[in-house]
mmCIF file of C-alpha atoms in Angstrom:
data_model
loop_
_atom_site.group_PDB
_atom_site.id
_atom_site.type_symbol
_atom_site.label_atom_id
_atom_site.label_comp_id
_atom_site.label_asym_id
_atom_site.label_seq_id
_atom_site.Cartn_x
_atom_site.Cartn_y
_atom_site.Cartn_z
ATOM 1 C CA MET E 254 0.836 1.160 16.332
ATOM 2 C CA THR E 255 3.334 0.170 13.705
ATOM 3 C CA ASP E 256 3.236 -1.693 10.444
ATOM 4 C CA SER E 257 5.262 -4.827 9.699
ATOM 5 C CA ASP E 258 8.160 -2.717 8.422
ATOM 6 C CA GLY E 259 8.414 -0.829 11.724
ATOM 7 C CA ARG E 260 7.033 2.477 10.471
ATOM 8 C CA PRO E 261 4.016 3.935 12.257
ATOM 9 C CA LEU E 262 0.715 3.514 10.431
ATOM 10 C CA PHE E 263 0.469 7.284 10.077
ATOM 11 C CA GLU E 264 2.344 10.302 11.294
ATOM 12 C CA PRO E 265 0.771 12.833 13.696
ATOM 13 C CA VAL E 266 1.501 15.450 11.041
ATOM 14 C CA HIS E 267 -1.106 13.776 8.825
ATOM 15 C CA LEU E 268 -3.760 14.325 11.488
ATOM 16 C CA VAL E 269 -2.721 17.963 11.863
ATOM 17 C CA ASP E 270 -2.832 18.527 8.088
ATOM 18 C CA ALA E 271 -6.255 16.921 7.847
ATOM 19 C CA ALA E 272 -7.569 18.954 10.802
ATOM 20 C CA ILE E 273 -6.313 22.200 9.246
ATOM 21 C CA VAL E 274 -8.000 21.421 5.928
ATOM 22 C CA ALA E 275 -11.226 20.408 7.685
ATOM 23 C CA ALA E 276 -11.225 23.686 9.645
ATOM 24 C CA ILE E 277 -10.605 25.701 6.482
ATOM 25 C CA VAL E 278 -13.462 23.925 4.701
ATOM 26 C CA PHE E 279 -15.800 24.343 7.673
ATOM 27 C CA PHE E 280 -15.156 28.056 8.160
ATOM 28 C CA SER E 281 -15.168 28.823 4.450
ATOM 29 C CA LEU E 282 -18.630 27.256 4.208
ATOM 30 C CA LEU E 283 -19.851 29.349 7.130
ATOM 31 C CA LEU E 284 -18.288 32.499 5.697
ATOM 32 C CA GLY E 285 -19.790 31.709 2.312
ATOM 33 C CA ASP E 286 -23.210 32.043 3.913
ATOM 34 C CA ALA E 287 -22.424 35.010 6.166
ATOM 35 C CA VAL E 288 -20.380 37.287 3.877
ATOM 36 C CA PRO E 289 -23.160 38.006 1.334
ATOM 37 C CA ALA E 290 -25.483 39.014 4.176
ATOM 38 C CA ILE E 291 -22.813 41.271 5.674
ATOM 39 C CA LEU E 292 -22.050 42.865 2.302
ATOM 40 C CA THR E 293 -25.713 43.697 1.753
ATOM 41 C CA GLY E 294 -25.871 45.392 5.150
ATOM 42 C CA GLN E 295 -27.854 42.706 6.921
ATOM 43 C CA GLY E 296 -26.845 41.018 10.116
ATOM 44 C CA ALA E 297 -25.291 37.595 9.868
ATOM 45 C CA TYR E 298 -26.442 35.012 12.354
ATOM 46 C CA VAL E 299 -25.062 31.492 12.331
ATOM 47 C CA SER E 300 -27.410 29.092 14.052
ATOM 48 C CA PRO E 301 -26.466 25.734 15.532
ATOM 49 C CA ALA E 302 -28.330 24.122 12.640
ATOM 50 C CA ASP E 303 -25.999 25.910 10.208
ATOM 51 C CA ILE E 304 -23.025 24.539 12.091
ATOM 52 C CA TYR E 305 -24.429 20.993 12.147
ATOM 53 C CA GLN E 306 -25.106 21.146 8.399
ATOM 54 C CA ARG E 307 -21.453 21.968 7.670
ATOM 55 C CA LEU E 308 -19.892 19.312 9.908
ATOM 56 C CA PRO E 309 -20.320 16.386 7.465
ATOM 57 C CA THR E 310 -18.526 18.326 4.728
ATOM 58 C CA ALA E 311 -15.656 19.085 7.080
ATOM 59 C CA ALA E 312 -15.544 15.424 8.131
ATOM 60 C CA ILE E 313 -15.350 14.314 4.497
ATOM 61 C CA ALA E 314 -12.541 16.797 3.862
ATOM 62 C CA PHE E 315 -10.719 15.467 6.938
ATOM 63 C CA GLY E 316 -11.057 11.881 5.744
ATOM 64 C CA LEU E 317 -9.948 12.607 2.189
ATOM 65 C CA VAL E 318 -6.873 14.527 3.293
ATOM 66 C CA LEU E 319 -5.949 11.912 5.879
ATOM 67 C CA CYS E 320 -6.261 9.105 3.311
ATOM 68 C CA SER E 321 -4.247 10.969 0.696
ATOM 69 C CA GLN E 322 -1.530 11.824 3.228
ATOM 70 C CA TRP E 323 -1.390 8.209 4.367
ATOM 71 C CA ALA E 324 -1.172 6.962 0.779
ATOM 72 C CA ARG E 325 1.607 9.395 -0.045
ATOM 73 C CA TYR E 326 3.456 8.327 3.120
ATOM 74 C CA ARG E 327 3.146 4.697 2.023
ATOM 75 C CA GLY E 328 4.453 5.485 -1.466
ATOM 76 C CA ILE E 329 1.159 5.128 -3.305
ATOM 77 C CA GLN E 330 1.049 7.503 -6.252
ATOM 78 C CA LEU E 331 -2.595 8.593 -6.136
ATOM 79 C CA ARG E 332 -2.310 10.972 -9.063
ATOM 80 C CA GLU E 333 -0.992 8.253 -11.322
ATOM 81 C CA ALA E 334 -3.445 5.682 -9.995
ATOM 82 C CA LEU E 335 -6.462 7.945 -10.462
ATOM 83 C CA LEU E 336 -5.547 9.925 -13.561
ATOM 84 C CA GLU E 337 -2.900 8.185 -15.636
ATOM 85 C CA GLU E 338 -4.131 4.587 -15.415
ATOM 86 C CA PRO E 339 -7.682 5.316 -16.693
ATOM 87 C CA ARG E 340 -6.215 7.344 -19.582
ATOM 88 C CA ARG E 341 -4.028 4.425 -20.532
ATOM 89 C CA LEU E 342 -6.982 2.035 -20.405
ATOM 90 C CA ARG E 343 -9.131 4.307 -22.566
ATOM 91 C CA ARG E 344 -7.005 3.491 -25.570
ATOM 92 C CA PHE E 345 -8.455 0.498 -27.379
ATOM 93 C CA ASP E 346 -5.077 -1.139 -28.074
ATOM 94 C CA ASP E 347 -4.206 -1.345 -24.374
ATOM 95 C CA LEU E 348 -7.303 -3.311 -23.424
ATOM 96 C CA PRO E 349 -6.896 -6.998 -22.613
ATOM 97 C CA ALA E 350 -7.325 -9.273 -25.637
ATOM 98 C CA ALA E 351 -10.570 -10.852 -24.386
ATOM 99 C CA VAL E 352 -12.160 -7.462 -23.891
ATOM 100 C CA ARG E 353 -10.821 -6.154 -27.197
ATOM 101 C CA ASP E 354 -12.141 -9.217 -29.093
ATOM 102 C CA GLY E 355 -15.484 -9.038 -27.309
ATOM 103 C CA ALA E 356 -15.821 -5.361 -28.189
ATOM 104 C CA ALA E 357 -14.962 -6.122 -31.814
ATOM 105 C CA SER E 358 -17.652 -8.828 -31.982
ATOM 106 C CA VAL E 359 -20.220 -6.449 -30.489
ATOM 107 C CA ASP E 360 -19.298 -3.833 -33.095
ATOM 108 C CA ALA E 361 -19.660 -6.399 -35.894
ATOM 109 C CA SER E 362 -23.064 -7.588 -34.680
ATOM 110 C CA THR E 363 -24.490 -4.072 -34.405
ATOM 111 C CA SER E 364 -23.489 -2.987 -37.907
#
């Protein structure tokens, strides 16, 4: 599957990266439950229910990494889109005129 510019929609490396992160998240959650029991001298048993409870978190990690890798591959600057743009919009002077005037009229009516 390719996009209109001839590049593939995503690289296989993106799937591998996302799978590695999902595995790290999954096993770190399991170890987070088992290590305290081992350190206190108790046995650590991981039941199938424990495994099933951790799978959605690993799936979310997989999806987030895959989306961020895809966006970076497509040239989308996620850091700027998520962090810089809201900071710029927080300043009152950068708001659109209609919003700025509406906010000024609300301030005048409440005082």
